[in-house]
């Protein structure tokens, strides 16, 4: 292990250096506090022997900065007997132990041994914790496709920052999973992760949930209650379905983000909002802003970093990976011998358009596992919707006895389907194109050819 000796006296450097080497460790010397901090930044150091009386930067300041850099660092303070008060102060600031000068060599040896033991324990604890976090980290988000790899890159970049994050994506694409991954890969990972289900709660109830209330602030407030912002202190607060938050609550939320403080309902005490905000929605917030249903200023505050999750059908190559993952998970959970997905069944899984995304796939696999008796998941275990390609669900074609123009009939049918798709997607051509599995430009051309205008749909 390596031990940094911070002392401006040459004699003490020599004595302590010899002791450290006799114990089988590497000794690094620093004569000033500045030099010590620079070394700590560069070198892997396990323990510091620190003289509190230094020229320039004080030993106490070195202690503070060193522990800030590495909270596991073990610092042993060495100080003249006359300044024992400083030593006690140092203990309060996180020093492991203090040794008064003049010291006995044996005392130094013993303290080094104990200090290094502590260091090792801390390192082990940290490793265990990190293993635990791993389970909530990236490895729960499965996928190797380019779009999902881009999401991983963004999470990696965004997680350590302090910025608010907005996660966009259709239902079941993994927004909540990503929000948790961000939290567990951030500096706040040891703090709480609190979810706000903005759902369809009335404003006053939502606000009492968010900010808490004091006893008697409204009928039913029979005691003081902490709000979610308070519970999330030091961690992250996740606003699921942020688009559903009533306008009046949006105004309050904006104020909390800007001022980083809030009050409980009916309270007078100003509380610090020491949280990171992660929000998610499957609505088009820009549309909501345009329609006046979402505050533009709040939108910009939340949308510092955007992570967009692609629908599952846009990353079909992830489907086998995800399907097999859930197959194993649910087989274990249900103690079933099923281990494999037949190639025909896999093909159907890959061809299906998954409007409910990963959640729908997960449900389909879970259902198949529960119903299964053998070791292979085959077509018969898949839900009807997945088994029947969409065209088979279309009504049977009728041929008039006197025949027809195939071209006109196909055009008329195309027209009907395009109009249906546009109606189903509220006139949003991009969405309609997805439903029809064509490029937006293709849809646009078809609409022109068939003289379909979005305006005419409303009637
Ligand atoms: N890439 C993925 N790998 C593994 N599991 C996933 C992945 N994406 C989503 N899931 C799983 O799919 C389910 C739905 O995910 P999640 O709840 O995060 O979606 P969501 O976007 O929040 O959906 P909604 O908008 O309906 O709330 C969860 O069980 C989640 O664990
Ligand atoms: Mg969700």
Short mmCIF file of C-alpha atoms and ligand atoms in Angstrom, two decimals:
data_model
loop_
_atom_site.label_atom_id
_atom_site.label_comp_id
_atom_site.label_asym_id
_atom_site.label_seq_id
_atom_site.Cartn_x
_atom_site.Cartn_y
_atom_site.Cartn_z
CA UNK A 1 0.00 0.00 0.00
CA UNK A 2 1.17 3.53 -0.38
CA UNK A 3 1.40 6.11 2.34
CA UNK A 4 1.78 9.84 1.89
CA UNK A 5 3.85 11.65 4.52
CA UNK A 6 3.10 15.35 4.73
CA UNK A 7 5.69 17.12 6.88
CA UNK A 8 8.05 20.03 6.23
CA UNK A 9 10.72 18.74 8.63
CA UNK A 10 13.41 16.70 6.91
CA UNK A 11 14.17 14.64 10.02
CA UNK A 12 10.56 13.57 10.45
CA UNK A 13 10.27 12.69 6.76
CA UNK A 14 13.26 10.38 7.21
CA UNK A 15 12.03 8.74 10.41
CA UNK A 16 8.45 8.23 9.23
CA UNK A 17 9.60 7.16 5.76
CA UNK A 18 11.80 4.45 7.29
CA UNK A 19 8.94 3.25 9.52
CA UNK A 20 6.55 3.01 6.60
CA UNK A 21 9.02 1.05 4.50
CA UNK A 22 9.79 -1.29 7.38
CA UNK A 23 6.07 -2.08 7.50
CA UNK A 24 6.31 -3.07 3.84
CA UNK A 25 4.60 -0.05 2.30
CA UNK A 26 5.61 2.59 -0.18
CA UNK A 27 6.38 6.06 1.26
CA UNK A 28 5.63 9.23 -0.72
CA UNK A 29 6.89 12.55 0.65
CA UNK A 30 5.25 15.98 0.48
CA UNK A 31 6.71 19.07 2.15
CA UNK A 32 3.73 21.37 1.82
CA UNK A 33 -0.04 21.09 1.79
CA UNK A 34 -0.20 22.22 -1.83
CA UNK A 35 2.25 19.52 -2.85
CA UNK A 36 0.26 16.94 -0.86
CA UNK A 37 -3.01 17.78 -2.63
CA UNK A 38 -1.35 17.67 -6.03
CA UNK A 39 0.11 14.25 -5.23
CA UNK A 40 -3.24 12.97 -3.97
CA UNK A 41 -4.79 13.89 -7.26
CA UNK A 42 -2.13 12.01 -9.23
CA UNK A 43 -1.20 9.02 -7.10
CA UNK A 44 -3.12 6.15 -5.62
CA UNK A 45 -2.74 6.82 -1.87
CA UNK A 46 -4.21 4.65 0.88
CA UNK A 47 -3.21 6.54 4.00
CA UNK A 48 -1.86 9.98 4.85
CA UNK A 49 0.36 10.90 7.79
CA UNK A 50 -0.32 14.60 8.12
CA UNK A 51 1.45 17.22 10.19
CA UNK A 52 -1.06 19.91 11.09
CA UNK A 53 1.61 22.66 11.30
CA UNK A 54 2.62 23.31 7.71
CA UNK A 55 3.95 26.37 5.92
CA UNK A 56 1.32 27.77 3.51
CA UNK A 57 -1.89 25.77 3.24
CA UNK A 58 -2.78 24.50 6.73
CA UNK A 59 -2.94 20.82 7.58
CA UNK A 60 -6.60 21.24 8.48
CA UNK A 61 -7.36 22.54 4.99
CA UNK A 62 -5.42 19.67 3.42
CA UNK A 63 -7.50 17.26 5.50
CA UNK A 64 -10.73 18.88 4.35
CA UNK A 65 -9.86 18.88 0.65
CA UNK A 66 -8.32 15.42 0.68
CA UNK A 67 -11.39 13.86 2.30
CA UNK A 68 -13.62 15.69 -0.15
CA UNK A 69 -11.72 14.13 -3.03
CA UNK A 70 -11.73 10.66 -1.53
CA UNK A 71 -14.10 10.08 1.40
CA UNK A 72 -12.49 6.68 2.03
CA UNK A 73 -9.02 8.16 2.52
CA UNK A 74 -7.55 7.43 5.94
CA UNK A 75 -5.79 10.45 7.42
CA UNK A 76 -3.67 10.20 10.57
CA UNK A 77 -2.83 13.57 12.08
CA UNK A 78 0.54 14.14 13.77
CA UNK A 79 0.81 17.20 15.92
CA UNK A 80 2.79 18.78 18.74
CA UNK A 81 1.43 17.96 22.17
CA UNK A 82 0.74 21.65 22.77
CA UNK A 83 -1.83 21.79 19.96
CA UNK A 84 -3.95 18.84 21.01
CA UNK A 85 -7.10 20.91 20.46
CA UNK A 86 -6.29 21.11 16.77
CA UNK A 87 -6.00 17.33 16.73
CA UNK A 88 -9.43 16.91 18.26
CA UNK A 89 -10.83 19.34 15.72
CA UNK A 90 -9.20 17.25 13.00
CA UNK A 91 -10.90 14.11 14.33
CA UNK A 92 -14.22 15.89 14.03
CA UNK A 93 -13.38 16.70 10.43
CA UNK A 94 -12.88 13.04 9.63
CA UNK A 95 -9.27 12.25 10.58
CA UNK A 96 -8.90 8.59 11.53
CA UNK A 97 -6.60 9.10 14.49
CA UNK A 98 -4.09 11.55 15.95
CA UNK A 99 -0.59 10.99 17.27
CA UNK A 100 1.00 13.62 19.54
CA UNK A 101 4.64 14.56 19.03
CA UNK A 102 7.08 13.34 20.19
CA UNK A 103 5.72 9.94 19.18
CA UNK A 104 6.80 6.39 19.88
CA UNK A 105 7.62 4.39 16.74
CA UNK A 106 5.43 1.56 17.96
CA UNK A 107 2.41 3.86 18.16
CA UNK A 108 2.91 4.96 14.58
CA UNK A 109 3.23 1.37 13.36
CA UNK A 110 0.05 0.31 15.15
CA UNK A 111 -1.93 3.27 13.89
CA UNK A 112 -0.81 2.62 10.31
CA UNK A 113 -1.91 -1.01 10.56
CA UNK A 114 -5.31 -0.10 11.97
CA UNK A 115 -5.76 2.70 9.45
CA UNK A 116 -5.04 0.43 6.51
CA UNK A 117 -7.45 -2.18 7.87
CA UNK A 118 -10.14 0.48 7.94
CA UNK A 119 -9.26 1.49 4.41
CA UNK A 120 -9.67 -2.08 3.18
CA UNK A 121 -13.02 -2.50 4.91
CA UNK A 122 -14.29 0.67 3.32
CA UNK A 123 -13.12 -0.45 -0.10
CA UNK A 124 -14.88 -3.79 0.32
CA UNK A 125 -18.11 -2.10 1.38
CA UNK A 126 -17.93 0.16 -1.60
CA UNK A 127 -17.39 -2.74 -3.98
CA UNK A 128 -20.42 -4.53 -2.53
CA UNK A 129 -22.54 -1.42 -2.89
CA UNK A 130 -21.44 -0.97 -6.45
CA UNK A 131 -22.37 -4.55 -7.23
CA UNK A 132 -25.80 -3.83 -5.85
CA UNK A 133 -26.11 -0.71 -7.95
CA UNK A 134 -25.06 -2.68 -11.00
CA UNK A 135 -28.38 -4.46 -10.76
CA UNK A 136 -30.15 -1.16 -11.18
CA UNK A 137 -27.70 0.22 -13.65
CA UNK A 138 -27.28 -0.41 -17.31
CA UNK A 139 -27.35 -4.15 -17.25
CA UNK A 140 -31.08 -4.14 -16.67
CA UNK A 141 -31.61 -2.23 -19.89
CA UNK A 142 -31.16 -4.79 -22.60
CA UNK A 143 -30.24 -4.05 -26.19
CA UNK A 144 -27.38 -3.92 -28.62
CA UNK A 145 -29.03 -2.00 -31.45
CA UNK A 146 -27.58 1.33 -32.45
CA UNK A 147 -30.50 3.40 -31.14
CA UNK A 148 -30.32 1.83 -27.67
CA UNK A 149 -26.52 2.11 -27.60
CA UNK A 150 -26.96 5.81 -28.24
CA UNK A 151 -29.30 5.92 -25.26
CA UNK A 152 -26.60 4.23 -23.12
CA UNK A 153 -24.06 6.83 -24.26
CA UNK A 154 -26.41 9.63 -23.33
CA UNK A 155 -27.12 8.13 -19.90
CA UNK A 156 -23.40 7.77 -19.28
CA UNK A 157 -22.80 11.41 -20.16
CA UNK A 158 -25.87 12.85 -18.49
CA UNK A 159 -26.01 10.84 -15.27
CA UNK A 160 -23.04 12.45 -13.45
CA UNK A 161 -24.16 15.98 -14.36
CA UNK A 162 -26.51 18.08 -12.26
CA UNK A 163 -28.82 18.89 -15.16
CA UNK A 164 -32.50 18.10 -15.23
CA UNK A 165 -33.34 15.37 -17.69
CA UNK A 166 -36.41 14.77 -19.83
CA UNK A 167 -37.08 11.24 -21.05
CA UNK A 168 -39.36 10.83 -24.04
CA UNK A 169 -40.79 7.65 -25.46
CA UNK A 170 -43.97 5.74 -26.16
CA UNK A 171 -45.62 3.63 -23.51
CA UNK A 172 -43.52 0.66 -22.42
CA UNK A 173 -40.26 1.79 -24.03
CA UNK A 174 -38.41 1.80 -20.69
CA UNK A 175 -38.61 5.41 -19.49
CA UNK A 176 -38.77 4.48 -15.84
CA UNK A 177 -35.93 2.01 -16.25
CA UNK A 178 -33.77 4.75 -17.78
CA UNK A 179 -34.69 7.21 -15.04
CA UNK A 180 -33.49 4.70 -12.43
CA UNK A 181 -30.31 4.01 -14.39
CA UNK A 182 -29.57 7.74 -14.41
CA UNK A 183 -30.06 7.96 -10.67
CA UNK A 184 -27.94 4.90 -9.94
CA UNK A 185 -25.12 6.17 -12.12
CA UNK A 186 -25.13 9.64 -10.60
CA UNK A 187 -23.33 11.07 -7.59
CA UNK A 188 -26.67 10.90 -5.81
CA UNK A 189 -26.85 7.13 -6.05
CA UNK A 190 -26.76 6.70 -2.29
CA UNK A 191 -29.66 9.12 -1.91
CA UNK A 192 -33.32 8.25 -2.45
CA UNK A 193 -35.07 7.81 -5.81
CA UNK A 194 -38.61 9.11 -5.42
CA UNK A 195 -41.29 8.67 -8.08
CA UNK A 196 -44.14 11.14 -8.53
CA UNK A 197 -47.07 9.60 -10.37
CA UNK A 198 -48.45 12.80 -11.74
CA UNK A 199 -51.32 10.72 -13.16
CA UNK A 200 -54.67 12.41 -13.03
CA UNK A 201 -54.47 13.75 -9.51
CA UNK A 202 -56.27 17.01 -8.74
CA UNK A 203 -53.89 19.93 -8.22
CA UNK A 204 -54.34 20.36 -4.46
CA UNK A 205 -53.74 16.71 -3.66
CA UNK A 206 -50.71 16.57 -5.96
CA UNK A 207 -49.25 19.70 -4.36
CA UNK A 208 -49.72 18.38 -0.85
CA UNK A 209 -47.96 15.20 -2.01
CA UNK A 210 -45.11 17.16 -3.57
CA UNK A 211 -44.51 19.84 -0.98
CA UNK A 212 -46.04 18.35 2.15
CA UNK A 213 -48.31 20.24 4.50
CA UNK A 214 -48.51 21.43 8.07
CA UNK A 215 -51.19 20.33 10.48
CA UNK A 216 -54.45 22.23 10.00
CA UNK A 217 -53.52 23.80 6.66
CA UNK A 218 -56.70 22.29 5.20
CA UNK A 219 -59.48 20.00 6.39
CA UNK A 220 -57.98 16.57 6.56
CA UNK A 221 -54.46 17.79 7.30
CA UNK A 222 -54.49 16.19 10.71
CA UNK A 223 -50.73 16.15 11.13
CA UNK A 224 -47.57 17.55 9.58
CA UNK A 225 -46.59 15.67 6.47
CA UNK A 226 -43.35 15.64 4.52
CA UNK A 227 -43.68 16.04 0.78
CA UNK A 228 -41.93 14.07 -1.92
CA UNK A 229 -39.44 16.89 -2.52
CA UNK A 230 -38.40 16.63 1.11
CA UNK A 231 -38.21 12.83 0.97
CA UNK A 232 -36.03 13.03 -2.14
CA UNK A 233 -33.44 15.31 -0.51
CA UNK A 234 -29.96 14.30 -1.62
CA UNK A 235 -31.39 12.06 -4.34
CA UNK A 236 -33.52 12.25 -7.46
CA UNK A 237 -37.20 12.96 -7.97
CA UNK A 238 -38.82 11.30 -10.99
CA UNK A 239 -41.93 12.90 -12.49
CA UNK A 240 -43.66 10.17 -14.42
CA UNK A 241 -46.08 11.46 -17.05
CA UNK A 242 -45.13 15.09 -16.49
CA UNK A 243 -47.54 16.14 -19.25
CA UNK A 244 -50.48 15.44 -16.95
CA UNK A 245 -49.54 17.98 -14.29
CA UNK A 246 -52.22 20.68 -13.94
CA UNK A 247 -51.16 24.18 -15.06
CA UNK A 248 -51.39 25.69 -11.56
CA UNK A 249 -49.07 23.00 -10.20
CA UNK A 250 -46.72 23.56 -13.12
CA UNK A 251 -46.30 27.17 -11.98
CA UNK A 252 -45.31 26.00 -8.49
CA UNK A 253 -42.97 23.41 -9.86
CA UNK A 254 -41.27 26.03 -12.02
CA UNK A 255 -40.70 28.18 -8.94
CA UNK A 256 -39.11 25.28 -7.07
CA UNK A 257 -36.77 24.60 -9.99
CA UNK A 258 -35.78 28.26 -10.28
CA UNK A 259 -35.41 29.08 -6.62
CA UNK A 260 -34.41 25.64 -5.36
CA UNK A 261 -36.64 26.11 -2.37
CA UNK A 262 -40.24 25.55 -1.37
CA UNK A 263 -42.63 25.61 1.56
CA UNK A 264 -45.01 23.01 2.90
CA UNK A 265 -48.67 23.89 2.26
CA UNK A 266 -49.67 26.22 5.09
CA UNK A 267 -46.10 26.33 6.32
CA UNK A 268 -43.80 29.30 6.91
CA UNK A 269 -40.45 27.56 6.93
CA UNK A 270 -38.52 27.75 3.67
CA UNK A 271 -37.05 24.36 2.75
CA UNK A 272 -34.20 23.63 0.36
CA UNK A 273 -35.05 21.55 -2.69
CA UNK A 274 -31.80 19.63 -2.85
CA UNK A 275 -32.87 17.20 -5.58
CA UNK A 276 -32.27 16.35 -9.19
CA UNK A 277 -35.32 16.35 -11.39
CA UNK A 278 -35.91 13.65 -13.97
CA UNK A 279 -39.16 13.83 -15.92
CA UNK A 280 -40.74 11.48 -18.43
CA UNK A 281 -43.66 11.59 -20.79
CA UNK A 282 -45.13 9.77 -23.75
CA UNK A 283 -47.01 12.88 -24.80
CA UNK A 284 -45.66 15.38 -27.30
CA UNK A 285 -44.81 18.21 -24.91
CA UNK A 286 -44.16 20.66 -27.73
CA UNK A 287 -47.74 20.10 -28.89
CA UNK A 288 -49.00 20.59 -25.35
CA UNK A 289 -47.01 23.83 -25.14
CA UNK A 290 -48.52 25.00 -28.41
CA UNK A 291 -52.01 24.26 -27.15
CA UNK A 292 -51.33 26.08 -23.88
CA UNK A 293 -51.65 22.92 -21.79
CA UNK A 294 -48.00 22.95 -20.73
CA UNK A 295 -45.94 25.94 -19.65
CA UNK A 296 -43.22 26.75 -22.13
CA UNK A 297 -40.84 28.06 -19.45
CA UNK A 298 -41.22 24.85 -17.46
CA UNK A 299 -40.67 22.81 -20.61
CA UNK A 300 -37.32 24.51 -21.19
CA UNK A 301 -36.33 24.10 -17.55
CA UNK A 302 -36.99 20.37 -17.62
CA UNK A 303 -35.64 19.80 -21.08
CA UNK A 304 -31.98 20.55 -20.43
CA UNK A 305 -30.99 17.09 -21.62
CA UNK A 306 -33.44 14.98 -23.63
CA UNK A 307 -33.24 11.23 -23.93
CA UNK A 308 -35.59 9.81 -26.55
CA UNK A 309 -36.37 6.12 -26.36
CA UNK A 310 -37.02 4.47 -29.71
CA UNK A 311 -40.12 2.26 -30.11
CA UNK A 312 -39.32 -1.45 -30.09
CA UNK A 313 -40.25 -1.97 -33.76
CA UNK A 314 -37.47 0.49 -34.67
CA UNK A 315 -34.91 -1.81 -33.07
CA UNK A 316 -36.13 -5.27 -34.01
CA UNK A 317 -32.62 -6.69 -33.59
CA UNK A 318 -33.05 -6.23 -29.83
CA UNK A 319 -36.18 -8.37 -29.78
CA UNK A 320 -34.44 -11.81 -29.54
CA UNK A 321 -32.17 -10.51 -26.75
CA UNK A 322 -35.03 -9.05 -24.75
CA UNK A 323 -37.33 -12.03 -25.40
CA UNK A 324 -34.69 -14.50 -24.22
CA UNK A 325 -33.97 -12.38 -21.16
CA UNK A 326 -37.63 -12.47 -20.12
CA UNK A 327 -37.86 -16.15 -21.02
CA UNK A 328 -35.11 -16.94 -18.52
CA UNK A 329 -36.45 -14.57 -15.90
CA UNK A 330 -39.99 -15.93 -15.97
CA UNK A 331 -38.91 -19.56 -16.34
CA UNK A 332 -36.90 -19.21 -13.14
CA UNK A 333 -39.66 -17.33 -11.37
CA UNK A 334 -42.29 -19.91 -12.33
CA UNK A 335 -39.96 -22.89 -12.02
CA UNK A 336 -40.66 -23.97 -15.60
CA UNK A 337 -38.26 -26.05 -17.71
CA UNK A 338 -38.76 -23.81 -20.77
CA UNK A 339 -35.40 -22.64 -22.13
CA UNK A 340 -35.69 -21.85 -25.81
CA UNK A 341 -37.74 -19.91 -28.34
CA UNK A 342 -38.46 -21.80 -31.57
CA UNK A 343 -37.24 -20.02 -34.68
CA UNK A 344 -40.76 -19.69 -36.12
CA UNK A 345 -41.98 -18.08 -32.92
CA UNK A 346 -38.98 -15.77 -32.87
CA UNK A 347 -39.72 -14.69 -36.44
CA UNK A 348 -43.25 -13.73 -35.44
CA UNK A 349 -41.91 -11.81 -32.44
CA UNK A 350 -39.56 -9.92 -34.72
CA UNK A 351 -42.21 -9.15 -37.34
CA UNK A 352 -44.85 -7.88 -34.94
CA UNK A 353 -45.05 -4.10 -34.54
CA UNK A 354 -45.33 -4.02 -30.71
CA UNK A 355 -47.51 -0.97 -30.06
CA UNK A 356 -47.01 -1.61 -26.32
CA UNK A 357 -43.25 -1.91 -26.82
CA UNK A 358 -41.04 -3.78 -24.32
CA UNK A 359 -43.84 -4.07 -21.78
CA UNK A 360 -46.04 -5.84 -24.33
CA UNK A 361 -43.19 -8.16 -25.30
CA UNK A 362 -42.51 -8.90 -21.64
CA UNK A 363 -46.18 -9.73 -21.07
CA UNK A 364 -46.31 -11.97 -24.14
CA UNK A 365 -43.27 -13.94 -23.01
CA UNK A 366 -44.46 -14.19 -19.41
CA UNK A 367 -47.82 -15.51 -20.61
CA UNK A 368 -46.14 -18.06 -22.86
CA UNK A 369 -43.91 -19.27 -20.03
CA UNK A 370 -46.84 -19.67 -17.66
CA UNK A 371 -48.85 -21.61 -20.25
CA UNK A 372 -45.90 -23.75 -21.34
CA UNK A 373 -45.44 -27.39 -20.46
CA UNK A 374 -42.32 -28.31 -22.45
CA UNK A 375 -38.88 -26.82 -22.94
CA UNK A 376 -39.57 -24.82 -26.11
CA UNK A 377 -41.63 -21.69 -26.65
CA UNK A 378 -43.36 -22.24 -29.96
CA UNK A 379 -45.88 -20.30 -32.04
CA UNK A 380 -48.91 -21.83 -30.28
CA UNK A 381 -47.93 -20.14 -27.02
CA UNK A 382 -47.91 -16.65 -28.52
CA UNK A 383 -50.89 -14.30 -28.18
CA UNK A 384 -53.29 -14.15 -31.12
CA UNK A 385 -52.30 -10.57 -32.00
CA UNK A 386 -48.68 -11.60 -32.45
CA UNK A 387 -49.50 -14.80 -34.29
CA UNK A 388 -51.68 -13.18 -36.91
CA UNK A 389 -49.89 -10.77 -39.14
CA UNK A 390 -52.04 -7.68 -39.56
CA UNK A 391 -53.04 -8.26 -43.17
CA UNK A 392 -54.85 -11.44 -42.17
CA UNK A 393 -57.02 -9.40 -39.83
CA UNK A 394 -58.34 -7.32 -42.73
CA UNK A 395 -61.83 -8.09 -44.00
CA UNK A 396 -61.99 -10.53 -46.89
CA UNK A 397 -62.03 -8.84 -50.30
CA UNK A 398 -65.26 -8.97 -52.34
CA UNK A 399 -65.29 -9.36 -56.08
CA UNK A 400 -68.41 -7.90 -57.78
CA UNK A 401 -69.90 -10.35 -60.28
CA UNK A 402 -69.27 -7.95 -63.14
CA UNK A 403 -65.62 -7.55 -62.16
CA UNK A 404 -63.77 -4.35 -61.24
CA UNK A 405 -60.65 -2.35 -61.95
CA UNK A 406 -58.01 -3.88 -59.71
CA UNK A 407 -56.05 -0.64 -59.76
CA UNK A 408 -59.03 1.46 -58.65
CA UNK A 409 -60.02 -1.06 -56.00
CA UNK A 410 -56.54 -1.12 -54.54
CA UNK A 411 -56.40 2.67 -54.57
CA UNK A 412 -59.76 2.92 -52.84
CA UNK A 413 -58.57 0.47 -50.21
CA UNK A 414 -55.31 2.33 -49.76
CA UNK A 415 -57.28 5.50 -49.33
CA UNK A 416 -59.46 3.98 -46.61
CA UNK A 417 -56.46 2.66 -44.70
CA UNK A 418 -54.55 5.94 -44.89
CA UNK A 419 -57.58 7.91 -43.70
CA UNK A 420 -58.03 5.43 -40.82
CA UNK A 421 -54.37 5.74 -39.86
CA UNK A 422 -54.49 9.54 -39.96
CA UNK A 423 -57.63 9.57 -37.84
CA UNK A 424 -56.08 7.16 -35.34
CA UNK A 425 -53.03 9.37 -34.99
CA UNK A 426 -54.93 12.62 -34.65
CA UNK A 427 -53.74 13.90 -38.01
CA UNK A 428 -50.07 13.55 -37.11
CA UNK A 429 -48.56 12.23 -40.33
CA UNK A 430 -45.40 10.92 -38.72
CA UNK A 431 -47.45 8.67 -36.43
CA UNK A 432 -49.77 7.58 -39.24
CA UNK A 433 -46.73 6.62 -41.31
CA UNK A 434 -45.50 4.46 -38.43
CA UNK A 435 -48.86 2.71 -38.17
CA UNK A 436 -48.72 1.95 -41.87
CA UNK A 437 -45.07 1.02 -41.75
CA UNK A 438 -44.07 3.48 -44.47
CA UNK A 439 -41.71 6.42 -44.46
CA UNK A 440 -43.34 9.81 -43.76
CA UNK A 441 -42.25 10.96 -47.22
CA UNK A 442 -43.93 7.93 -48.80
CA UNK A 443 -47.13 8.64 -46.91
CA UNK A 444 -46.97 12.24 -48.03
CA UNK A 445 -46.68 11.19 -51.67
CA UNK A 446 -49.52 8.72 -51.34
CA UNK A 447 -51.73 11.35 -49.75
CA UNK A 448 -51.01 13.68 -52.65
CA UNK A 449 -51.71 10.97 -55.20
CA UNK A 450 -54.98 9.98 -53.53
CA UNK A 451 -55.96 13.60 -52.81
CA UNK A 452 -56.20 13.12 -49.05
CA UNK A 453 -55.77 16.24 -46.96
CA UNK A 454 -55.53 16.28 -43.18
CA UNK A 455 -57.97 19.19 -43.07
CA UNK A 456 -60.68 17.17 -44.76
CA UNK A 457 -60.40 14.49 -42.09
CA UNK A 458 -61.87 16.59 -39.30
CA UNK A 459 -65.30 16.57 -40.92
N1 LIG B 1 -34.41 -2.25 -22.85
C1 LIG B 1 -35.07 -2.97 -21.93
N2 LIG B 1 -34.53 -4.10 -21.44
C2 LIG B 1 -35.19 -4.84 -20.53
N3 LIG B 1 -36.37 -4.52 -20.03
C3 LIG B 1 -36.96 -3.41 -20.45
C4 LIG B 1 -36.33 -2.56 -21.42
N4 LIG B 1 -37.15 -1.53 -21.65
C5 LIG B 1 -38.23 -1.71 -20.87
N5 LIG B 1 -38.14 -2.84 -20.15
C6 LIG B 1 -39.15 -3.39 -19.24
O1 LIG B 1 -40.41 -3.11 -19.81
C7 LIG B 1 -41.35 -2.69 -18.82
C8 LIG B 1 -41.81 -1.30 -19.12
O2 LIG B 1 -40.75 -0.36 -18.89
P1 LIG B 1 -40.99 1.06 -18.21
O3 LIG B 1 -42.01 0.93 -17.10
O4 LIG B 1 -39.69 1.64 -17.88
O5 LIG B 1 -41.66 1.80 -19.44
P2 LIG B 1 -42.25 3.27 -19.53
O6 LIG B 1 -41.65 3.89 -20.73
O7 LIG B 1 -42.10 3.96 -18.24
O8 LIG B 1 -43.79 2.97 -19.85
P3 LIG B 1 -45.08 3.88 -19.53
O9 LIG B 1 -45.03 5.07 -20.42
O10 LIG B 1 -46.21 2.97 -19.91
O11 LIG B 1 -45.04 4.21 -18.09
C9 LIG B 1 -40.64 -2.81 -17.49
O12 LIG B 1 -40.92 -4.07 -16.93
C10 LIG B 1 -39.17 -2.72 -17.88
O13 LIG B 1 -38.39 -3.41 -16.95
MG1 LIG B 2 -43.53 4.58 -16.86
#
